[in-house]
Short mmCIF file of C-alpha atoms in Angstrom, two decimals:
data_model
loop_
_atom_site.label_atom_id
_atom_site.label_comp_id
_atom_site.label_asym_id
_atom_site.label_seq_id
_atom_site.Cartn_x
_atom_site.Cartn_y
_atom_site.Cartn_z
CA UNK A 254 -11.83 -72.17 30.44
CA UNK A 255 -8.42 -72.55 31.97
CA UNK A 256 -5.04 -71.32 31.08
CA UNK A 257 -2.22 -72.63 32.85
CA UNK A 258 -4.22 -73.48 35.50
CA UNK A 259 -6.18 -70.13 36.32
CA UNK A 260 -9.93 -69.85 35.86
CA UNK A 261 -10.66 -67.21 33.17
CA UNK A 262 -14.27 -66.41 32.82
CA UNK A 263 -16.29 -67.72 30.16
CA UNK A 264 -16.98 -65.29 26.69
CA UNK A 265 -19.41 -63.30 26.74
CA UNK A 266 -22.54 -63.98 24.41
CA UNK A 267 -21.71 -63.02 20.89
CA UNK A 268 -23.97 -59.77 20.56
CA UNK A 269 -22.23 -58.30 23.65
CA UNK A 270 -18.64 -58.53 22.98
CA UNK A 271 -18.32 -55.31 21.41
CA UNK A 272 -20.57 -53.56 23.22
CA UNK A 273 -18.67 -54.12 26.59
CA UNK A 274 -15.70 -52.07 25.61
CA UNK A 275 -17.66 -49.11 24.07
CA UNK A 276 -19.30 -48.78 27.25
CA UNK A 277 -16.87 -48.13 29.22
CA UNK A 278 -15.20 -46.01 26.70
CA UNK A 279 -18.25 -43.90 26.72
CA UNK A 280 -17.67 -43.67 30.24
CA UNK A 281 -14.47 -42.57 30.45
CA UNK A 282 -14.59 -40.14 27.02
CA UNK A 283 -17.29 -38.21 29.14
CA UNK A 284 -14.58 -38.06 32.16
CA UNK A 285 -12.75 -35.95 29.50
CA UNK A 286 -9.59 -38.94 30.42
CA UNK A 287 -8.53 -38.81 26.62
CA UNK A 288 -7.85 -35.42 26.40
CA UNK A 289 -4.02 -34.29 25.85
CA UNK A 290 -2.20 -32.74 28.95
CA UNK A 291 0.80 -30.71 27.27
CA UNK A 292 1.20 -28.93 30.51
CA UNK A 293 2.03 -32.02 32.23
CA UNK A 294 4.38 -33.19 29.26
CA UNK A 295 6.18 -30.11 29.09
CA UNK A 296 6.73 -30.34 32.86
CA UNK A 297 7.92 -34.17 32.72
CA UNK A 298 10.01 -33.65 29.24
CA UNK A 299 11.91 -30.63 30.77
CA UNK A 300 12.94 -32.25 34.37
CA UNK A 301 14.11 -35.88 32.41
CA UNK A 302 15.44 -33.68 29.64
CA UNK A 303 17.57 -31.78 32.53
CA UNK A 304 18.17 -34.64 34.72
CA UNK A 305 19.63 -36.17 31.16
CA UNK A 306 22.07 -33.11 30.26
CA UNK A 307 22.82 -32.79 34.22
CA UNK A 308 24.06 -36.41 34.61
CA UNK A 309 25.95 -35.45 31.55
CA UNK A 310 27.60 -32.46 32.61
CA UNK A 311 28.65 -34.24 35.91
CA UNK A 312 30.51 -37.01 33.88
CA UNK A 313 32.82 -34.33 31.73
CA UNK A 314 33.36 -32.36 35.21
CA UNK A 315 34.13 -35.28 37.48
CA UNK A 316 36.93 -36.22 34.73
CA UNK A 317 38.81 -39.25 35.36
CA UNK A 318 37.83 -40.77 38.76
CA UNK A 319 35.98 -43.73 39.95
CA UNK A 320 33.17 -41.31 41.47
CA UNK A 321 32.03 -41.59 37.91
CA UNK A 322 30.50 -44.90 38.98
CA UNK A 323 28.16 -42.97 40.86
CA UNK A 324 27.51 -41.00 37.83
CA UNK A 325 27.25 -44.02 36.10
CA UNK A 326 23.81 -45.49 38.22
CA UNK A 327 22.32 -42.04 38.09
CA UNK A 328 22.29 -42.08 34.41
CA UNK A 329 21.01 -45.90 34.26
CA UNK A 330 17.99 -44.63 35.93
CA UNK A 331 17.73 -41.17 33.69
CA UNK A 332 17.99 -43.69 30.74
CA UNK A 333 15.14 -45.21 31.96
CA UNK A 334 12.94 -42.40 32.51
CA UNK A 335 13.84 -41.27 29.17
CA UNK A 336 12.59 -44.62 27.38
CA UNK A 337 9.33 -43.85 29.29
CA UNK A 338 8.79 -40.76 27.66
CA UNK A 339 9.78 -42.62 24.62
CA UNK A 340 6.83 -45.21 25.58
CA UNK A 341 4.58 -42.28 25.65
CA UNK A 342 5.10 -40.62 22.06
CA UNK A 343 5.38 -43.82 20.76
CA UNK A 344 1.66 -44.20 22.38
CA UNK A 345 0.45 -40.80 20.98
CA UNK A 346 -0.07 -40.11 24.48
CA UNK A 347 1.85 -36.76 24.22
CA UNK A 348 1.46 -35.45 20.27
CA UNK A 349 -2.19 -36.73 18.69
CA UNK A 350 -0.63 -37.50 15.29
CA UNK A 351 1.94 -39.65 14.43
CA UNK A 352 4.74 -37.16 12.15
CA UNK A 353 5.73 -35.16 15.81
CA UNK A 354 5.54 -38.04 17.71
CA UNK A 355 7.96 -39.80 15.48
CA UNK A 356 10.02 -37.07 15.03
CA UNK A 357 10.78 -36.69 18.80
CA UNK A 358 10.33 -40.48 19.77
CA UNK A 359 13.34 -41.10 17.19
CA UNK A 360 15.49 -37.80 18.94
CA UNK A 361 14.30 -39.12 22.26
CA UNK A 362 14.96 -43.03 21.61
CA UNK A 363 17.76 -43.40 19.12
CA UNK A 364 19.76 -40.41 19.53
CA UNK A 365 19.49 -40.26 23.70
CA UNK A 366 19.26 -43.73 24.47
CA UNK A 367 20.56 -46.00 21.40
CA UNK A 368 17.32 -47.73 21.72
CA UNK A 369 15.59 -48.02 17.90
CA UNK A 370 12.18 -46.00 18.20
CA UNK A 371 10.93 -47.85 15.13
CA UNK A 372 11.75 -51.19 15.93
CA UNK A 373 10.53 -51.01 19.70
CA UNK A 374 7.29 -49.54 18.33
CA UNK A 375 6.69 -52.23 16.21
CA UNK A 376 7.16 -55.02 19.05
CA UNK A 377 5.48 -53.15 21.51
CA UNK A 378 2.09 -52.37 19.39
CA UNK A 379 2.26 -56.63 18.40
CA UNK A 380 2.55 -56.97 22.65
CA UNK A 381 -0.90 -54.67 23.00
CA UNK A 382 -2.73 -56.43 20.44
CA UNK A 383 -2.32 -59.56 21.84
CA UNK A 384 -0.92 -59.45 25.63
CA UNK A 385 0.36 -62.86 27.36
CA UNK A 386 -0.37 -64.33 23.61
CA UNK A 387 1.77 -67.23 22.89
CA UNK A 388 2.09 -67.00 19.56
CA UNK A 389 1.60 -63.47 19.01
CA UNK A 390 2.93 -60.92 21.82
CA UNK A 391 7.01 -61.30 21.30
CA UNK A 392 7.22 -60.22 25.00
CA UNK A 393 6.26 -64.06 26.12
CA UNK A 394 7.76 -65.65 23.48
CA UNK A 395 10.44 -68.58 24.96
CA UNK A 396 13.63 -66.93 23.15
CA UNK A 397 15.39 -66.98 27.18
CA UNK A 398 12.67 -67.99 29.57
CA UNK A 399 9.56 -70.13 29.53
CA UNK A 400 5.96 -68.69 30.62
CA UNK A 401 3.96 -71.57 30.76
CA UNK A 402 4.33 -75.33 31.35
CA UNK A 403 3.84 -75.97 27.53
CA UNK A 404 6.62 -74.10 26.65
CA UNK A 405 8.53 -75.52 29.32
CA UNK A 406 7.83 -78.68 27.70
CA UNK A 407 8.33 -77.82 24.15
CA UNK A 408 11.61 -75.96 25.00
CA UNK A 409 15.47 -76.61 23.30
CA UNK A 410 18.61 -75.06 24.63
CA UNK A 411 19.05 -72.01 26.66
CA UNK A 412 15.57 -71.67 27.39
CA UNK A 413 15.60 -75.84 28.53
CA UNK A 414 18.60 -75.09 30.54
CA UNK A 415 18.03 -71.44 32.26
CA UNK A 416 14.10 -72.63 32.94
CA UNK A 417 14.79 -74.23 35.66
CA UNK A 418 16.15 -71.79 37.80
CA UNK A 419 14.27 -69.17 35.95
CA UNK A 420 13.03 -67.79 38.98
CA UNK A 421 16.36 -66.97 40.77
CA UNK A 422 18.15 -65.93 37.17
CA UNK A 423 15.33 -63.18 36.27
CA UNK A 424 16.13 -60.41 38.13
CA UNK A 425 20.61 -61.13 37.14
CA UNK A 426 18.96 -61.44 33.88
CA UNK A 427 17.63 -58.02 33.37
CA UNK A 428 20.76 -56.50 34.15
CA UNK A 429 21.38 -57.80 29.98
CA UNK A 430 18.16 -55.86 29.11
CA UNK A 431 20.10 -52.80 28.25
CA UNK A 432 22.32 -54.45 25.98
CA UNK A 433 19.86 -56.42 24.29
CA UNK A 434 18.20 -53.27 23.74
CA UNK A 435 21.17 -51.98 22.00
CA UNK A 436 21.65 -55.37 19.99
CA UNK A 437 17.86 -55.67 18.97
CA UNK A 438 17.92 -52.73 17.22
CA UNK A 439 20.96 -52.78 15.83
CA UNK A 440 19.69 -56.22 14.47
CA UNK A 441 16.38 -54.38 12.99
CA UNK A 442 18.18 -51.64 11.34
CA UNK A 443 20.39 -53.92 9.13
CA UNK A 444 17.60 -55.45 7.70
CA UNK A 445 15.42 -53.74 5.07
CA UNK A 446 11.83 -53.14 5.74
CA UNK A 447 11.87 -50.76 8.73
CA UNK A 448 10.54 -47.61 8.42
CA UNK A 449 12.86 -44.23 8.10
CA UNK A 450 15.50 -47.03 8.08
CA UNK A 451 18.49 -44.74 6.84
CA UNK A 452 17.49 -41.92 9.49
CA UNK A 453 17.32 -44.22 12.51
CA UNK A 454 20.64 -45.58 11.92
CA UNK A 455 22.43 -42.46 11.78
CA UNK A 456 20.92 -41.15 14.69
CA UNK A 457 21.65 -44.86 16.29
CA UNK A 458 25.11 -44.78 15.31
CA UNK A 459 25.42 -40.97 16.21
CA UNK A 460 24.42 -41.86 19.53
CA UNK A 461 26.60 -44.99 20.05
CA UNK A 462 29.61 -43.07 18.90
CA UNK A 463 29.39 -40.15 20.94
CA UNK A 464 28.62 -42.38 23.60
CA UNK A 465 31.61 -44.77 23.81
CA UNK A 466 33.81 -41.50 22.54
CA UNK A 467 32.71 -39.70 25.35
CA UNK A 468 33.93 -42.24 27.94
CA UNK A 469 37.17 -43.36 26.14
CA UNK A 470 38.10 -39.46 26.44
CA UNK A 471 37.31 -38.59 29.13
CA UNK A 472 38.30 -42.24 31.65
CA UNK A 473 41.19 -44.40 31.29
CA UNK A 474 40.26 -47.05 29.67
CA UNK A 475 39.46 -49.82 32.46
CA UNK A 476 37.09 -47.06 34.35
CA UNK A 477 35.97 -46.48 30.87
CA UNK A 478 34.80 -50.10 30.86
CA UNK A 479 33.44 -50.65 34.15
CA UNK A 480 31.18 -47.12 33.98
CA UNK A 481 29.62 -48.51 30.58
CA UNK A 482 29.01 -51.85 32.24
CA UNK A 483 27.58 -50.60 35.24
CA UNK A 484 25.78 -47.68 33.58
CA UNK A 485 24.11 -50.38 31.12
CA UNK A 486 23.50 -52.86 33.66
CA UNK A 487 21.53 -50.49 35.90
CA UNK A 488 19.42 -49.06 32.84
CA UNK A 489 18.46 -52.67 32.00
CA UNK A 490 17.73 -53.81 35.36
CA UNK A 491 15.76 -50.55 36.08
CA UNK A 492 13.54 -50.44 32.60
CA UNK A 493 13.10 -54.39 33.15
CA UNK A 494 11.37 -54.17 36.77
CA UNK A 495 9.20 -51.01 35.30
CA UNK A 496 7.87 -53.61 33.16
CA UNK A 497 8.02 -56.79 34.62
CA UNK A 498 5.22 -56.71 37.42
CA UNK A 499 2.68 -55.13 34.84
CA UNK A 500 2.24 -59.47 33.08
CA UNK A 501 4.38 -61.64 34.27
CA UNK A 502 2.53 -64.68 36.18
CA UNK A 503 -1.03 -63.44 34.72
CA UNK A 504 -2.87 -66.00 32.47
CA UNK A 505 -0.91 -66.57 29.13
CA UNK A 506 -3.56 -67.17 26.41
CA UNK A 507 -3.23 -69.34 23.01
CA UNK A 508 -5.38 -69.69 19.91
CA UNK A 509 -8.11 -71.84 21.85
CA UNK A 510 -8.46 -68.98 24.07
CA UNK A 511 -11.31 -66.86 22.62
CA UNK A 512 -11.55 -63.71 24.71
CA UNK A 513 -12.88 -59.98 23.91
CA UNK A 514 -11.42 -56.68 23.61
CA UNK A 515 -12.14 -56.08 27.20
CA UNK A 516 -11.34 -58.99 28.70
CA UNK A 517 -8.27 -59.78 26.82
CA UNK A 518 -6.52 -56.86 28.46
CA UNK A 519 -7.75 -56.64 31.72
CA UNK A 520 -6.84 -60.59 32.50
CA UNK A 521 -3.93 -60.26 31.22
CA UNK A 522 -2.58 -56.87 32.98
CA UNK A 523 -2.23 -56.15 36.86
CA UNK A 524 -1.67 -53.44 38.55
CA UNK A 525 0.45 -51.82 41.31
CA UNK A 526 -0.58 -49.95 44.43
CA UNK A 527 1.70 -47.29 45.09
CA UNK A 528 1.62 -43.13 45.90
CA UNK A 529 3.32 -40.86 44.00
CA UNK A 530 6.73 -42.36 44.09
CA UNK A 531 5.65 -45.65 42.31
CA UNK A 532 3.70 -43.55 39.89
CA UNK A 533 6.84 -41.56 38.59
CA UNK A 534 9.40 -44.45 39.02
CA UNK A 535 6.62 -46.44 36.89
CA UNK A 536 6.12 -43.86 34.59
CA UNK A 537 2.47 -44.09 34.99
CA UNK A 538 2.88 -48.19 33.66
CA UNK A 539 1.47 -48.92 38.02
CA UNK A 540 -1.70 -48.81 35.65
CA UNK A 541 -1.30 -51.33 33.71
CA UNK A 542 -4.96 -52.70 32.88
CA UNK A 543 -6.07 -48.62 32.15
CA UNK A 544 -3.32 -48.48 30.41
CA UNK A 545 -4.14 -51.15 28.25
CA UNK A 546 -7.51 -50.82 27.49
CA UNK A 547 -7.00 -46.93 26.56
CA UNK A 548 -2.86 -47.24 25.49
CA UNK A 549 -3.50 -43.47 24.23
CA UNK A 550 -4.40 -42.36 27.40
CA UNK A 551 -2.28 -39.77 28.95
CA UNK A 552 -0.28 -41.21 32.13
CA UNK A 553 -1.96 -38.52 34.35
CA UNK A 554 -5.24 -39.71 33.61
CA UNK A 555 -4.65 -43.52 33.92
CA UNK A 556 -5.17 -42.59 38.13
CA UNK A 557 -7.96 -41.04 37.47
CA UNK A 558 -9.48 -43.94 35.06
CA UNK A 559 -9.22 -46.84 37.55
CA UNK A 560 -12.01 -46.27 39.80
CA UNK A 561 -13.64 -46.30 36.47
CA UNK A 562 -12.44 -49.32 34.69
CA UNK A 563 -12.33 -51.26 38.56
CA UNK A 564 -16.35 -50.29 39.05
CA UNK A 565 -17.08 -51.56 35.46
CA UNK A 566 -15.27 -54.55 35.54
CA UNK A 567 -16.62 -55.32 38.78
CA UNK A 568 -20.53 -54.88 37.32
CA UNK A 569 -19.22 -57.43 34.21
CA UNK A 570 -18.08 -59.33 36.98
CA UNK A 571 -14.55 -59.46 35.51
CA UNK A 572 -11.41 -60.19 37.68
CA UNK A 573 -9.18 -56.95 38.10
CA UNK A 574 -5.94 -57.69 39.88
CA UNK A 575 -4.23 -55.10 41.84
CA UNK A 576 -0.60 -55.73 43.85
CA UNK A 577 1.46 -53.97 45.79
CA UNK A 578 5.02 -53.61 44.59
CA UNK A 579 6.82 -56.61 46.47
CA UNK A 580 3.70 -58.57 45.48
CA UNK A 581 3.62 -57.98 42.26
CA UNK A 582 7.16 -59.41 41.80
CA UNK A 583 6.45 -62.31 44.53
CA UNK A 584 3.36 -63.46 41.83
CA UNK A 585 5.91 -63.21 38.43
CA UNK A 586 8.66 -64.91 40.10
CA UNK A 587 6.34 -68.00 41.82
CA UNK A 588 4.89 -68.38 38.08
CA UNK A 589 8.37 -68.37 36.42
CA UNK A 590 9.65 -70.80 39.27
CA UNK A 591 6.13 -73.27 38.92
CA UNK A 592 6.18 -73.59 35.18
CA UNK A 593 9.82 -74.25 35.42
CA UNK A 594 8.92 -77.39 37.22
CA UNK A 595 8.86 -79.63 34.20
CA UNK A 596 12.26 -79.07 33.55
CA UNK A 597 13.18 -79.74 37.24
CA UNK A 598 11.68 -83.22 37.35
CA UNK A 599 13.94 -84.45 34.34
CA UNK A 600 17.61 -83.36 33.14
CA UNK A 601 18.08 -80.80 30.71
CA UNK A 602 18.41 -82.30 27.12
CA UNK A 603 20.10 -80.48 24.18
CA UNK A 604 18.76 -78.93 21.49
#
């Protein structure tokens, strides 16, 4: 079986593809790797929680000056950190049932960040079911770039046209992310269906209020402007490269693809080598195929889980795919650049 062009391995025999996966969660259920660590979440909640009201603090004492802009980066990156804790509850990584974890994702996401906790939930939890999917996982879908040939080839408009410089335009292109963010969930609160609807909007449009009231008062208004684009930009570009290496340029899958539990998410996923910086700036995402396969797992224990999941994969003989950081991005840009390649070969039509 081949999916744009790599070699997955066949299925396994019927009466062992659920049996895989409970193996190896036995495994790693008896490594006590599933247990909560609220010592470790009280320690990473209280330094992003003060790096959050510090950045803050220095913006309202710095006053009217273009040393904001500094300011500015520094809380692009805390924004980031904070939408990985928001990854977390949304995960039940940090609370076991779902009322706290709501409670505080919703604080965390819509009132720090203006990023919708119930609509990013909802995305992210279609993305886990089915990763690289498609049809199904909204993270691959061809909305602004292509991620295989066949979309490539089935593609209209701004997706035709950016595809075939994909490659060089991804990394300019995240700098958007934070916006879209923004814009995404404003989209998904207008429109009826979404949970705790009337709660997550006011805490949205608390947030975006004090936000842009905040920088109006305290900077003229063209520093105002270039501290929320630069701010934004950096947030976007930062959260986009946390996520970025974990799929991009793995196998995507379609309906013809008939894959297990286990093997769905490890083919799909890689990971990234790295110490303890990569770890933190990653937010624990460096292990992406653990990770996946247990998305409940506290991020301390996702270290800890690898030689696990690597040995077992390795008996099953399944690939597992580990990078370091620059190759991790090398492999996702060289796949957006090949399946762009259709599009290079003939001009861009309109849709």
């Amino acid at each position: 079986m081949t999916t744009n062009g790599v070699l997955l391995p066949a299925p396994p025999p019927a009466r062992s593809t659920g049996s895989d996966f409970a193996t190896l969660r036995r495994r790693v259920t008896e490594a006590g790797l599933l247990e909560r660590r609220p010592g470790y979440y009280a320690a990473r909640i209280s330094v992003v929680a003060a790096a959050f009201g510090g950045a803050w603090a220095a913006f309202f004492l710095l006053g009217d000056s273009w040393w904001q802009l500094v300011v500015a980066v520094v809380l692009g990156v805390v924004f980031a950190q904070v939408a990985l804790v928001a990854h977390d509850l949304a995960h039940r990584q940090i609370f076991r049932t779902r009322r706290p974890s709501e409670i505080v994702g919703r604080i965390v996401g819509n009132l720090g960040i203006g990023m919708s906790y119930g609509w990013w939930m909802d995305k992210h939890t279609r993305h886990h079911a089915n990763p690289n999917h498609e049809d199904l996982d909204p993270d691959v879908s061809p909305n602004i770039l292509v991620w295989s040939t066949e979309q490539a080839e089935r593609s209209t408009g701004l997706p035709r046209f950016l595809g075939r410089w994909q490659a060089f335009l991804f990394f300019p292109l995240l700098t958007l992310e934070g916006f879209n963010l923004h814009v995404a969930g404003i989209r998904a609160l207008v429109r009826p269906g979404l949970k705790a609807r009337k709660l997550e909007a006011a805490l949205f449009a608390a947030h975006i209020l004090g936000y842009l009231a905040g920088l109006f008062l305290v900077l003229s208004p063209g520093k105002a402007v270039v501290f929320l684009l630069v701010h934004q930009m950096v947030f976007g570009l930062y959260l986009g490269s946390t996520f970025a290496p974990n799929h991009k340029g793995m196998p995507t899958l379609t309906e013809a693809d008939e894959l297990d539990f286990l093997r769905r998410q490890v083919l799909t996923s890689r990971n990234v080598r790295g110490g303890w910086l990569v770890n933190a700036a990653l937010g624990g995402l460096n292990f992406q195929i653990e990770h996946h396969l247990f998305p409940n797992m506290p991020s301390p224990h996702l270290r800890r889980a690898q030689p696990i999941v690597r040995g077992y994969c390795a008996e099953l003989g399944i690939p597992y795919l580990e990078s370091g950081v620059i190759g991790s991005y090398t492999q996702a840009l060289r796949h957006l650049h090949d399946v762009g390649a259709p599009l290079r070969a003939k001009p861009a039509r309109s849709s």
